Short mmCIF file of C-alpha atoms in Angstrom, two decimals:
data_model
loop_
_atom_site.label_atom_id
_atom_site.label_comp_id
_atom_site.label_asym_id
_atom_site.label_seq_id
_atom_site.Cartn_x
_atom_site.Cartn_y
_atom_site.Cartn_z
CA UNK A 30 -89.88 -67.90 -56.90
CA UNK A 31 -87.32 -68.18 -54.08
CA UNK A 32 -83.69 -68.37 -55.00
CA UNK A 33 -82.51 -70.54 -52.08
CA UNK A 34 -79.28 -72.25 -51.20
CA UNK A 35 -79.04 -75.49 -49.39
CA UNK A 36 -80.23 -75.38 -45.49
CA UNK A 37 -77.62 -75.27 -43.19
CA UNK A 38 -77.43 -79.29 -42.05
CA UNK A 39 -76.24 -77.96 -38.58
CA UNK A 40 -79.40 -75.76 -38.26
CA UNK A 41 -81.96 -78.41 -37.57
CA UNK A 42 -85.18 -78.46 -36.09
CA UNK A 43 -84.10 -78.91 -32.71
CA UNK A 44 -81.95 -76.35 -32.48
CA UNK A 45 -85.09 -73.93 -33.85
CA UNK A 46 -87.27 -75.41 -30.98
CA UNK A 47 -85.09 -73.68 -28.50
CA UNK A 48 -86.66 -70.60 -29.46
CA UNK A 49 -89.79 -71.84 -28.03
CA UNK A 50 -88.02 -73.64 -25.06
CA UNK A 51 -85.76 -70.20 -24.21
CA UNK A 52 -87.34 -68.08 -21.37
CA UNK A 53 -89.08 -65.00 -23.38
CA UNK A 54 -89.79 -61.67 -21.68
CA UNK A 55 -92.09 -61.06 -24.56
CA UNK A 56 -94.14 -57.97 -24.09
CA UNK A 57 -95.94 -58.72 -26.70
CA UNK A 58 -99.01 -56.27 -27.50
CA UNK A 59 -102.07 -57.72 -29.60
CA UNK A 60 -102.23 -57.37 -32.94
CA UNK A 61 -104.16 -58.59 -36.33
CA UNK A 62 -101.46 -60.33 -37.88
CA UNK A 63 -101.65 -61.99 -41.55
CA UNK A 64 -98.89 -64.07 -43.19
CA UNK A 65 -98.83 -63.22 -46.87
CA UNK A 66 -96.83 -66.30 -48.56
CA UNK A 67 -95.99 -66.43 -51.67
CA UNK A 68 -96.21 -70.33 -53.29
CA UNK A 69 -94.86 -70.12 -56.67
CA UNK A 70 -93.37 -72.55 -58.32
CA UNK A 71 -89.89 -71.60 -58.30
CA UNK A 72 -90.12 -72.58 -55.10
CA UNK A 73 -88.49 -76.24 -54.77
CA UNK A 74 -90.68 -78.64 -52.55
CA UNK A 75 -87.82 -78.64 -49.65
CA UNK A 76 -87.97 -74.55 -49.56
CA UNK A 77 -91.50 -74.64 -49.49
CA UNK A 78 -91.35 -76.01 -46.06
CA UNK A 79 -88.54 -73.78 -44.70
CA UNK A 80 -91.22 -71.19 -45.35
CA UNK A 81 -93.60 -72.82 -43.18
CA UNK A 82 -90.65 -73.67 -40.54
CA UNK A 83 -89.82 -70.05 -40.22
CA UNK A 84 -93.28 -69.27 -39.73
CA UNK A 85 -93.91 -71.72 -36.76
CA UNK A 86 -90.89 -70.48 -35.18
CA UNK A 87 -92.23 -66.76 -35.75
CA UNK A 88 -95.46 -67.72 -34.00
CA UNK A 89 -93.57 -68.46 -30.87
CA UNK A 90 -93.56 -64.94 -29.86
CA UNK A 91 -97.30 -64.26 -30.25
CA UNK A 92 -99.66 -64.85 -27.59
CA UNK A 93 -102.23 -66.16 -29.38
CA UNK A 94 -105.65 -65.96 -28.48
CA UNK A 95 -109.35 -64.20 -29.36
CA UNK A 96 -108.22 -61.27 -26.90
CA UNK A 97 -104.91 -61.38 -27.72
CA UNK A 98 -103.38 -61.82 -30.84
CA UNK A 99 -105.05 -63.10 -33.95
CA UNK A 100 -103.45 -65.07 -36.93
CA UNK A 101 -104.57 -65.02 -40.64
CA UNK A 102 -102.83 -66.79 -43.59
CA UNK A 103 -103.11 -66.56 -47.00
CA UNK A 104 -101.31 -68.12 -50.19
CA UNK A 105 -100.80 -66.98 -52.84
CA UNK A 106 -99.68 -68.19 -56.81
CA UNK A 107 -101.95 -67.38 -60.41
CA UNK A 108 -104.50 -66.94 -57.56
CA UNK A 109 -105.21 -66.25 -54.12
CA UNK A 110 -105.62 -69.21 -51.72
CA UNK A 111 -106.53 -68.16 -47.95
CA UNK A 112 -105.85 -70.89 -45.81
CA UNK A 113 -108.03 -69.27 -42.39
CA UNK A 114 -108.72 -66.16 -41.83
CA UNK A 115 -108.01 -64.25 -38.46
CA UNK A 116 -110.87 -65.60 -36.79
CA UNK A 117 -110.55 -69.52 -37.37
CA UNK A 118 -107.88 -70.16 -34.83
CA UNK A 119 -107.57 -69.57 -31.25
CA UNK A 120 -105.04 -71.26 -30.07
CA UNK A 121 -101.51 -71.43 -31.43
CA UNK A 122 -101.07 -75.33 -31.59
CA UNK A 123 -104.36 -74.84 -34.18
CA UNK A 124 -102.13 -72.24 -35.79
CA UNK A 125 -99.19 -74.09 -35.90
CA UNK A 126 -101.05 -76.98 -37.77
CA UNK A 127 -103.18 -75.33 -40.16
CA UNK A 128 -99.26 -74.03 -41.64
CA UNK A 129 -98.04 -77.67 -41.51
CA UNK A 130 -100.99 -78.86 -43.54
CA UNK A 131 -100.52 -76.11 -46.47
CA UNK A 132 -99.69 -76.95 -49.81
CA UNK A 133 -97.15 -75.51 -52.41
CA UNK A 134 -99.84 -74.24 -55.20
CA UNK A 135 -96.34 -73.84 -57.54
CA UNK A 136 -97.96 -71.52 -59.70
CA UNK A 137 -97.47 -67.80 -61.24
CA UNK A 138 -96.63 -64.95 -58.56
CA UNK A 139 -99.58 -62.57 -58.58
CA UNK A 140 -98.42 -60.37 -55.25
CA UNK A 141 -100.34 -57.62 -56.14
CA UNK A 142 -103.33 -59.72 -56.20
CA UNK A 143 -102.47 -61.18 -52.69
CA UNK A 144 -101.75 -57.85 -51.12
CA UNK A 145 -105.24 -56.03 -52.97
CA UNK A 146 -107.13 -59.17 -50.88
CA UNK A 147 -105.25 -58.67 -48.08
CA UNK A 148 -106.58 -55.08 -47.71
CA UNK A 149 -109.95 -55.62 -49.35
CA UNK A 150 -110.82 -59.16 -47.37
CA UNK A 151 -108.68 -60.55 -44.91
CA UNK A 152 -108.59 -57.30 -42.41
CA UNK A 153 -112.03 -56.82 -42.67
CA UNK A 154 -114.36 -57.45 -39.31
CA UNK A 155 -116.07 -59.72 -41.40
CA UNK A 156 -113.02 -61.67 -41.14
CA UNK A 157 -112.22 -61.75 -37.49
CA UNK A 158 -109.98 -57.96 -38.00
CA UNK A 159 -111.20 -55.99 -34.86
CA UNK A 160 -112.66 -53.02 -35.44
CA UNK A 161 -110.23 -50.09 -36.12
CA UNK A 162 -111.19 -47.79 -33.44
CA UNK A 163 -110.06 -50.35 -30.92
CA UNK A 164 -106.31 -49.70 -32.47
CA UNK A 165 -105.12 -53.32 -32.56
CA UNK A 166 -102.26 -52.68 -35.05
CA UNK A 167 -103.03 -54.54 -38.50
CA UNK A 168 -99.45 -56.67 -39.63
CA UNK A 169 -99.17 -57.97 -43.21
CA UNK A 170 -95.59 -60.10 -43.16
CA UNK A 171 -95.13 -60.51 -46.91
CA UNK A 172 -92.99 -63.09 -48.12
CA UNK A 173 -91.61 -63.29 -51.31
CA UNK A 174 -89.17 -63.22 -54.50
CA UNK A 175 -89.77 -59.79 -55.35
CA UNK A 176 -90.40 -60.79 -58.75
CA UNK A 177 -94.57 -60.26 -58.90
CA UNK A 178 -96.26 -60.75 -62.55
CA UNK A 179 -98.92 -58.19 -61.66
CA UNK A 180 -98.16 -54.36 -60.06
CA UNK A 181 -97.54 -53.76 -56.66
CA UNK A 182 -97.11 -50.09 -55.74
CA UNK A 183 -99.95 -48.76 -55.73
CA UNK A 184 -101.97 -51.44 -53.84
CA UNK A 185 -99.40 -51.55 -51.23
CA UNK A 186 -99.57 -47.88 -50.81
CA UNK A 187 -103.35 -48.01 -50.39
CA UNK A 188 -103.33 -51.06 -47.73
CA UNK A 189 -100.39 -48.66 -45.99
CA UNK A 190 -103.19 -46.14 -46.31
CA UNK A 191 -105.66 -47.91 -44.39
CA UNK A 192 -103.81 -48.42 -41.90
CA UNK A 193 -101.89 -51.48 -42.44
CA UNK A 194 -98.35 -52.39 -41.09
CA UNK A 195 -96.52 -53.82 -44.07
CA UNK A 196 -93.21 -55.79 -43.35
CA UNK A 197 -91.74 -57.24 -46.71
CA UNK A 198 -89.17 -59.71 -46.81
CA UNK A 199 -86.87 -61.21 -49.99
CA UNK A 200 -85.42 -64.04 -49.61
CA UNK A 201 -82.69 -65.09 -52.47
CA UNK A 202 -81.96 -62.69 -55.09
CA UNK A 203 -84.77 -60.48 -54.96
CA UNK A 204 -85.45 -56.92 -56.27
CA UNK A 205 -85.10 -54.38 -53.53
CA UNK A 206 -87.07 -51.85 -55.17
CA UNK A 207 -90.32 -54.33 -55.09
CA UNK A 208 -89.57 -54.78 -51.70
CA UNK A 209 -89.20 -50.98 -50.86
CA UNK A 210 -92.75 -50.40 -52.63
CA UNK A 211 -94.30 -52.97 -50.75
CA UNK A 212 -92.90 -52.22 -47.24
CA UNK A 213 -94.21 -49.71 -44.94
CA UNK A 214 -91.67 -46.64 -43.99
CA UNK A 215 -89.27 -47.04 -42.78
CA UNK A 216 -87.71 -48.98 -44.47
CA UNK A 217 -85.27 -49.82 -42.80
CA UNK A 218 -87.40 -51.32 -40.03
CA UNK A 219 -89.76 -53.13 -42.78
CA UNK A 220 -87.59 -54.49 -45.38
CA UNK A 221 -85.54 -57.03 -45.11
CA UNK A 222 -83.69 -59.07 -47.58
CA UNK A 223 -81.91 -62.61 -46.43
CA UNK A 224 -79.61 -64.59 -48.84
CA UNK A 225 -80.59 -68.03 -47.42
CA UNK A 226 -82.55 -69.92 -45.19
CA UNK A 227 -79.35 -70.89 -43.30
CA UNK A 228 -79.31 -67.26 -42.01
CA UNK A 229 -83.37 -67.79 -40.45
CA UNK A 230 -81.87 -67.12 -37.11
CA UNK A 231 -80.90 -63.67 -37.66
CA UNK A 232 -84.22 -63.07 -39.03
CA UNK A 233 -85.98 -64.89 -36.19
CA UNK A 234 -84.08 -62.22 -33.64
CA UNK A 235 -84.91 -59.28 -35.84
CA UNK A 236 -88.52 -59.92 -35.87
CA UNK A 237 -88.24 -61.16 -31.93
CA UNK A 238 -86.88 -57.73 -31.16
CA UNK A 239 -89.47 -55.95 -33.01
CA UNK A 240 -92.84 -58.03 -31.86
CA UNK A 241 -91.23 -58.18 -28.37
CA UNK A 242 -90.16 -54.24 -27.46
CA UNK A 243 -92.81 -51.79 -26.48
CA UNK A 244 -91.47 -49.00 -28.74
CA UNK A 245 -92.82 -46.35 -26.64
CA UNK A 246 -90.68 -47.28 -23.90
CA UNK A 247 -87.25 -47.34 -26.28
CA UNK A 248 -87.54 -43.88 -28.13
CA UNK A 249 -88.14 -40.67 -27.08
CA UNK A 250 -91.68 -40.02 -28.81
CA UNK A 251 -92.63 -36.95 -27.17
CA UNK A 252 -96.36 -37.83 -27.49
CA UNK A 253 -98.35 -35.22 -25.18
CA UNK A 254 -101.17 -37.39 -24.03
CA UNK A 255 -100.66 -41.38 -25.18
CA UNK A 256 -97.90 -43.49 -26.91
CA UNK A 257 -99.22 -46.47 -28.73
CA UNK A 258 -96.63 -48.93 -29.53
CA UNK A 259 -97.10 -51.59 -32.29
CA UNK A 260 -93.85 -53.76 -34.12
CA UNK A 261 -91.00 -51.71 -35.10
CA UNK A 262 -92.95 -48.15 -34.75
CA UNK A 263 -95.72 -46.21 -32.30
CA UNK A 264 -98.09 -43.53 -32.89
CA UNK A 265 -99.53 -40.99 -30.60
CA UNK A 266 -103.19 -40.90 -29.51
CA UNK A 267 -105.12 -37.92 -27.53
CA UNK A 268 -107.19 -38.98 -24.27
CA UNK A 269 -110.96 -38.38 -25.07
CA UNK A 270 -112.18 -35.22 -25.83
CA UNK A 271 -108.35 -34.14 -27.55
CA UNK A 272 -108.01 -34.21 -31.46
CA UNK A 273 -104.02 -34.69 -32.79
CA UNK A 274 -102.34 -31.55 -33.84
CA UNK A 275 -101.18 -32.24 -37.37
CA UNK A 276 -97.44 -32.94 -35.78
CA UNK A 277 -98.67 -35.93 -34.84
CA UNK A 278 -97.70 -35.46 -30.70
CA UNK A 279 -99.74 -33.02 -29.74
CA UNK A 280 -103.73 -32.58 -28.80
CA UNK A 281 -105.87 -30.20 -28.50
CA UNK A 282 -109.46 -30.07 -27.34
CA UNK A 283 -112.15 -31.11 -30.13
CA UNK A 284 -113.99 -27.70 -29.43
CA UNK A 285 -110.79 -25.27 -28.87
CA UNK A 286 -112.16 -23.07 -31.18
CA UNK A 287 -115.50 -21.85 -29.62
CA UNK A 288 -116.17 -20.06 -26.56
CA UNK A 289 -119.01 -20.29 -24.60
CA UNK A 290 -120.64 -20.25 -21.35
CA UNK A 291 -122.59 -23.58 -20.79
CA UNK A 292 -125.05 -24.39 -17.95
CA UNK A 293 -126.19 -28.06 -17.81
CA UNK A 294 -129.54 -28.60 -16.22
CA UNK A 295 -129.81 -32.00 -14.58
CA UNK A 296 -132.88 -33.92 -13.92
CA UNK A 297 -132.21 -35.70 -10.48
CA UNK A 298 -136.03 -36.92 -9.67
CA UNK A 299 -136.85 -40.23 -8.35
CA UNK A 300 -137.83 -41.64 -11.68
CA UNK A 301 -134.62 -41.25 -13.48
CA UNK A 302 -132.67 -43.71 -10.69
CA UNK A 303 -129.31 -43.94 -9.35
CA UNK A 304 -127.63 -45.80 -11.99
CA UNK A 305 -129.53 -43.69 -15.00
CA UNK A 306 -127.97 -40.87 -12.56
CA UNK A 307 -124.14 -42.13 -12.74
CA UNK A 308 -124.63 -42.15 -16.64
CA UNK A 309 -125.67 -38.90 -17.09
CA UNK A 310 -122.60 -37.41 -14.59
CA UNK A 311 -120.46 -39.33 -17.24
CA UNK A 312 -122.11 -37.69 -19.78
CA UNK A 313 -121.42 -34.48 -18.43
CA UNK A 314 -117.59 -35.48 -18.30
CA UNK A 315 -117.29 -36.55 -21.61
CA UNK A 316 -118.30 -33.33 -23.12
CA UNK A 317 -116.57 -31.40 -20.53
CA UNK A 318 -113.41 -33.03 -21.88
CA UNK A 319 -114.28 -32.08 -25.26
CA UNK A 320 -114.39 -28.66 -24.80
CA UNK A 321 -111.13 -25.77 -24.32
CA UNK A 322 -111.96 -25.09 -20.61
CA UNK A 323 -109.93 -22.30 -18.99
CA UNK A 324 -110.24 -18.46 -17.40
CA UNK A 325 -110.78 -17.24 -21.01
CA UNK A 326 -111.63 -20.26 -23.14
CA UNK A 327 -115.22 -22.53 -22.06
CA UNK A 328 -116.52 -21.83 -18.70
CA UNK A 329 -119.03 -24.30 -17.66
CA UNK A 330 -122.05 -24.81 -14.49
CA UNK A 331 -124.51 -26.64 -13.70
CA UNK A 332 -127.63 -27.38 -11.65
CA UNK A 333 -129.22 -30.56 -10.37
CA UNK A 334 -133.00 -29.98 -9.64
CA UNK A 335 -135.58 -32.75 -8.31
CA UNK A 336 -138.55 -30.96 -6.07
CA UNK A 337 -135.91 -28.08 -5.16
CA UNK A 338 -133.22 -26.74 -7.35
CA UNK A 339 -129.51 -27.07 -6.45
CA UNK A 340 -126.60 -25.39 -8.02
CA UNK A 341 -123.68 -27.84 -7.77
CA UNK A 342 -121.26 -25.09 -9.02
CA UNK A 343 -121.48 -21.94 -11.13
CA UNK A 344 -119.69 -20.76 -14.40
CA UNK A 345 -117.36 -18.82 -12.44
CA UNK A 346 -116.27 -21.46 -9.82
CA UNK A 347 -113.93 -23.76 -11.93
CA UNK A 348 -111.29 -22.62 -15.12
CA UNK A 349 -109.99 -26.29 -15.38
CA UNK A 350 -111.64 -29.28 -16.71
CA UNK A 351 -110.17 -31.57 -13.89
CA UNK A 352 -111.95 -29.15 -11.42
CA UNK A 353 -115.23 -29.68 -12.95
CA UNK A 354 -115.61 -33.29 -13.78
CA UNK A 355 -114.63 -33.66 -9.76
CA UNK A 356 -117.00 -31.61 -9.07
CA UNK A 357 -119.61 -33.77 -11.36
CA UNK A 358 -118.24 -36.85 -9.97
CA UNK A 359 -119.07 -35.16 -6.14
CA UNK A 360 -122.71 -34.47 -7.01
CA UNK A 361 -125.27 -36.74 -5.23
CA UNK A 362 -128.11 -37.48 -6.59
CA UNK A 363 -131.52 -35.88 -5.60
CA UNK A 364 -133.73 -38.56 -6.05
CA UNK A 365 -137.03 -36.58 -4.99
CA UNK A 366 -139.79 -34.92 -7.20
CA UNK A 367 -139.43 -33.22 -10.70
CA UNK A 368 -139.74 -29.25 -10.95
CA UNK A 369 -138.51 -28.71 -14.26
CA UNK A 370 -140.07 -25.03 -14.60
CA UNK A 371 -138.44 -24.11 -11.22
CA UNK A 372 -135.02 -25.48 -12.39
CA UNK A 373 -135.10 -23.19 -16.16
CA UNK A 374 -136.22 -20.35 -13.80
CA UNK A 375 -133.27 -20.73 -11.71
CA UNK A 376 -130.74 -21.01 -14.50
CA UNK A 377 -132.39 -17.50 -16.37
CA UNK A 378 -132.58 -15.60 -13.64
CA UNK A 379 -129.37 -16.94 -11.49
CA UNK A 380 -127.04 -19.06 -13.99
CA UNK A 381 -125.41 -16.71 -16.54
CA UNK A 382 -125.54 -13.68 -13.92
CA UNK A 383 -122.41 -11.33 -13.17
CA UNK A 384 -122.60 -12.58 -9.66
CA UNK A 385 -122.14 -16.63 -10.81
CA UNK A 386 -119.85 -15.76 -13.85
CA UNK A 387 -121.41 -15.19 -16.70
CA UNK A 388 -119.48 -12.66 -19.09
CA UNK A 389 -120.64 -10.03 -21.53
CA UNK A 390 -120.80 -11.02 -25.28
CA UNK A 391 -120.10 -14.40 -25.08
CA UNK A 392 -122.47 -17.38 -26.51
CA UNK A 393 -125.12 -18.64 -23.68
CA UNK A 394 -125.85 -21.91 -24.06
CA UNK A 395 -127.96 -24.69 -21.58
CA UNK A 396 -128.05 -28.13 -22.06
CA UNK A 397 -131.21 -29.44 -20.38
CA UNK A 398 -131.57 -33.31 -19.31
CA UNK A 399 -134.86 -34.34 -18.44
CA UNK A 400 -136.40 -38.23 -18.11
CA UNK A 401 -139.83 -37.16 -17.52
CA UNK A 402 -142.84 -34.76 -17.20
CA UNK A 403 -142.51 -31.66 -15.12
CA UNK A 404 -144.43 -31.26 -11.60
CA UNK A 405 -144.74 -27.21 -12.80
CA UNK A 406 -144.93 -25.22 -15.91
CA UNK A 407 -141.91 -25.11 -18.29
CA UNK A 408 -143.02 -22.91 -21.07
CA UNK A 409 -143.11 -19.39 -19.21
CA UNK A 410 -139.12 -19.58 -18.02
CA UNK A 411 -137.78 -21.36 -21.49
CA UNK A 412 -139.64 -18.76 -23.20
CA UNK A 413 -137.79 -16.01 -21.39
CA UNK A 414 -134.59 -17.56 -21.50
CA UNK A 415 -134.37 -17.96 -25.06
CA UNK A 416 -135.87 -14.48 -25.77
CA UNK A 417 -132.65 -12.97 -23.69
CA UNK A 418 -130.65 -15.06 -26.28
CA UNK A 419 -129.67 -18.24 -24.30
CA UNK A 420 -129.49 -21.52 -26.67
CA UNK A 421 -131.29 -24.27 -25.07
CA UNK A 422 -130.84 -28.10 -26.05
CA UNK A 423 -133.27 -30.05 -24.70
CA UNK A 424 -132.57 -34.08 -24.62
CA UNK A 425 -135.19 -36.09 -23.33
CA UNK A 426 -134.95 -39.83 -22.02
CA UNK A 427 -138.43 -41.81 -21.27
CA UNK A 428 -141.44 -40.30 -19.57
CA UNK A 429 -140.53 -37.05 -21.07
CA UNK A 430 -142.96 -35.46 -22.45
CA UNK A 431 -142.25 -34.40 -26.46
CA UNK A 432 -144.44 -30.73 -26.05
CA UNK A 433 -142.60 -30.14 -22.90
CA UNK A 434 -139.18 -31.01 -25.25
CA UNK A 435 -140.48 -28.44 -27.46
CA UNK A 436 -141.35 -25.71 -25.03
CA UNK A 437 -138.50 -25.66 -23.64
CA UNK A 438 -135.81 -26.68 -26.83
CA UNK A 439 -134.70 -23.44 -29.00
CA UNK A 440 -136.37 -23.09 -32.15
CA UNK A 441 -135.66 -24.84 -35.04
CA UNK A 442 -136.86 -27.85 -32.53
CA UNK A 443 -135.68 -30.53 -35.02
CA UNK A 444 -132.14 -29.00 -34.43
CA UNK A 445 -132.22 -28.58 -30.47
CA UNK A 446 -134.51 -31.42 -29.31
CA UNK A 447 -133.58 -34.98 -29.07
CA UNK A 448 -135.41 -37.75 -27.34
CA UNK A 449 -135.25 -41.58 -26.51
CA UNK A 450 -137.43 -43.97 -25.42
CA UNK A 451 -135.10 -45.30 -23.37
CA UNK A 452 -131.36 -44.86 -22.17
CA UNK A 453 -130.52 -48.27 -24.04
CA UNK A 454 -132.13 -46.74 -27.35
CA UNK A 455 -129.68 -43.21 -26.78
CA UNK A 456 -128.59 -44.20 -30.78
CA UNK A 457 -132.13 -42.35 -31.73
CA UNK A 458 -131.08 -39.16 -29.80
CA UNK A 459 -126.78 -39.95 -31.76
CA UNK A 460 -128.56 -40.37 -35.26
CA UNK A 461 -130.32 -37.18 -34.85
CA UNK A 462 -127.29 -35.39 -33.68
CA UNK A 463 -125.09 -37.09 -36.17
CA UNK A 464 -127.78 -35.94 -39.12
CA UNK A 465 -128.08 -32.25 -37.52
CA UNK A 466 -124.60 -32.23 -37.62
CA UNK A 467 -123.85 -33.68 -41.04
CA UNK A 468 -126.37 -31.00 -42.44
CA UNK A 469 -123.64 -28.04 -42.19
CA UNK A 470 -126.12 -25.77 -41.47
CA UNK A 471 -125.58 -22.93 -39.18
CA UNK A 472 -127.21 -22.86 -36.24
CA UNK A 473 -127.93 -20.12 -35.15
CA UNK A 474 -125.86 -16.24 -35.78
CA UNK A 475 -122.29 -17.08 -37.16
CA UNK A 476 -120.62 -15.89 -34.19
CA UNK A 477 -121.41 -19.01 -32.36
CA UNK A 478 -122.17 -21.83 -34.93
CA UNK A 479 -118.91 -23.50 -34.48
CA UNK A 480 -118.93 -23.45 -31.07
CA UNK A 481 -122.44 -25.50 -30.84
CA UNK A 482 -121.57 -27.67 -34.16
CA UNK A 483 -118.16 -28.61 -32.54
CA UNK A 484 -120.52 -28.80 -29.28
CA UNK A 485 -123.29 -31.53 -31.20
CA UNK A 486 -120.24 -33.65 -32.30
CA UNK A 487 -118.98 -34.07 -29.04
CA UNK A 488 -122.26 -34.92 -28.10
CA UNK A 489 -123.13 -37.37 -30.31
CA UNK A 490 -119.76 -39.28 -29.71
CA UNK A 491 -120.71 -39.45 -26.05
CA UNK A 492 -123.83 -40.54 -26.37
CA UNK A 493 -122.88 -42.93 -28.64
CA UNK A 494 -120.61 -44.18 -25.96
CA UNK A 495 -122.70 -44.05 -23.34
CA UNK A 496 -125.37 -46.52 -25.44
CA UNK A 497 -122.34 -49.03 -25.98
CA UNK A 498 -121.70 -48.99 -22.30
CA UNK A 499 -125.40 -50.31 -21.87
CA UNK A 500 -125.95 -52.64 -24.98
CA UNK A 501 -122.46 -54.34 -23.65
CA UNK A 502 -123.81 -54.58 -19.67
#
């Protein structure tokens, strides 16, 4: 229990409201954010609710709400006693009273326990937690003796594990070494110890400065792409289509590893429409940013056909990714008849020439992008192009026709051809890709497997993206 001495009679609850009342330039950042109290019963009855005093007057630098910040609390004695979860409360005047209504439980101090549900329950979606790849930062504010009847160590170092922010805080005579087990590094930011509840003011200002400060803005992180701040520490994250270097600041692109020369082959007929069109063009981006484009990395091109064939640029026009998603942004759409055959024909004979900057002994791959049937014959100019050793992918949306998929898809089909019904149903064409890649297999000669493997993972992520986009229209 808590080893407390008498509350400072000068330190009253007014003077604690002036916290509130004080005007806060709070840049406060969202965050899942979970009070972890510990209710045992060496706490006396009159402690007991300095707990819950310093927790309202913690709250007051939270912007509470379902897009903002969201507050869980949990109890804990023998057992553990949640008191709501981070989706019960929106507002902070709910908050505020759900901690004025708890109730001492006076009972054993089972803080492994507490933390082990913490981790296993109360930052789960289920729960109201957002999902993790949304990178809300998950808090866990333990408070307690530092006296637990159960283990601690290694349950705290798994919650750390999943990504949990753990600040732990002593109050009274407490062991520091508990403390230092449960707290997330560094320490010195995450553990802190206070004598008294006469010194909650200190605290209070310690934790303002920390909830309050956009880290990223105070230290010199040297992140290459994106700081992400959260209380008392940051992290770097890559813009899409970058992976983190294992320094933790830099990124590099998710497919920096192959080479290749890649020739998308757009479908721009009347049937796919301008909106379908926009989707596909950010498509196109997204993998363009996976991939290592430059003079001897990725080069990339790529046609738009309809009833006539366009080149929009060639694989010798752009050696920077910027250059080419502008140009994919610049492309308007055709909007006319669907000459499939024509288009194929165009990128064998044309695409991967000298002339248009196609190199010697580098992987040949086309991505193909159809939403219907073809107005000419596909089978003659896919056939030819994969006999000179071009890789085609064929990915079909709607009114395209599966044996034209497979005329035109490299062989194994299964691993090259992917089709939905629909553009809202592109997670048939993602679990495909996501299974194809999963399988490990090579696909085709070694000398360019990683290149299309890292190639289909980019892929699936963006398509994956681009059916969120649509189910959340």
């Amino acid at each position: 229990g808590f080893y407390l001495c008498c509350w400072d009679c000068h330190l009253k609850m007014k003077t604690l409201s002036g916290w509130r009342q004080r005007d806060n330039p709070c840049k406060a950042i969202p965050l899942d954010f979970v009070f972890v109290i510990d209710s045992s019963r060496s706490i006396r009855t009159n402690d007991y609710e300095k707990v819950k005093t310093f927790i309202i007057n913690l709250l007051q630098f939270l912007k509470i709400g379902h897009d903002a910040t969201r507050v869980g609390l949990l109890q804990y004695g023998s057992v553990v006693q949640p008191e709501f979860s981070l989706s019960t409360y929106t507002t902070k005047s709910e908050v505020e009273q759900a901690v004025r209504n708890m109730e001492h439980l006076a009972t054993g101090t089972m803080t492994g326990l507490a933390i082990q549900y913490t981790m296993e329950t109360a930052f789960t979606e289920e729960h109201g937690a957002r999902p993790m790849n949304l990178h809300i930062p998950r808090i866990a504010m333990i408070v307690t003796d530092g006296r637990p009847q159960d283990t601690v160590e290694e349950i705290a170092a798994q919650a750390r594990q999943a990504g949990i922010q753990i600040f732990a805080i002593g109050v009274g005579r407490v062991d520091m070494n508990t403390l230092r087990a449960i707290g997330s590094e560094p320490h010195s930011e995450h553990v802190h110890l206070v004598a008294n509840f006469s010194q909650i003011e200190t605290l209070i200002s310690v934790f303002q400065s920390k909830l309050c400060s956009d880290m990223c803005e105070v230290v010199d992180h040297q992140c290459q792409h994106i700081c992400v701040s959260s209380p008392a520490s940051y992290r770097c994250k890559c813009r899409e289509g970058y992976i983190l270097n294992p320094d933790g600041k830099t990124s590099e692109p998710e497919c920096s590893e192959g080479v290749m020369d890649l020739v998308f082959v757009i479908d721009g007929s009347k049937s796919l429409g301008p909106n379908n069109f926009e989707l596909v063009k950010q498509f196109v981006n997204s993998i363009v940013d996976s991939l290592d484009i430059s003079k001897t990395g990725t080069h990339v091109g790529l046609l738009q056909y309809s009833s006539k064939v366009r080149t929009e640029f060639t694989l010798g026009q752009y050696s920077t990714a910027q250059h080419i998603k502008s140009a994919v942004n610049r492309m308007r759409y055709m909007g006319r008849g669907s000459m499939t055959g024509s288009a194929l024909r165009h990128m064998f004979e044309s695409s991967f020439s000298t002339k248009e900057g196609g190199r010697f002994n580098i992987p040949r791959v086309s991505i193909v992008f159809t939403d219907g049937r073809s107005q000419d014959d596909v089978s003659e100019w896919a056939t030819k192009a994969k006999n000179s050793g071009i890789t085609i992918y064929a990915l079909g949306v709607g009114k395209a026709i599966e044996q034209e998929l497979r005329e035109i898809a490299s062989e194994p089909d299964e691993k090259h051809l992917y089709y939905a019904e629909d553009f809202e149903k592109m997670a048939e064409i993602t679990k495909k890709l996501k299974s194809r890649i999963c399988a490990g297999n090579p696909i085709i000669s070694q000398g360019i497997s990683n290149s299309l493997t890292c190639l289909l993972a980019a892929m699936s992520r963006r398509l994956e993206t681009l059916e969120n986009q649509l189910v959340h229209k």
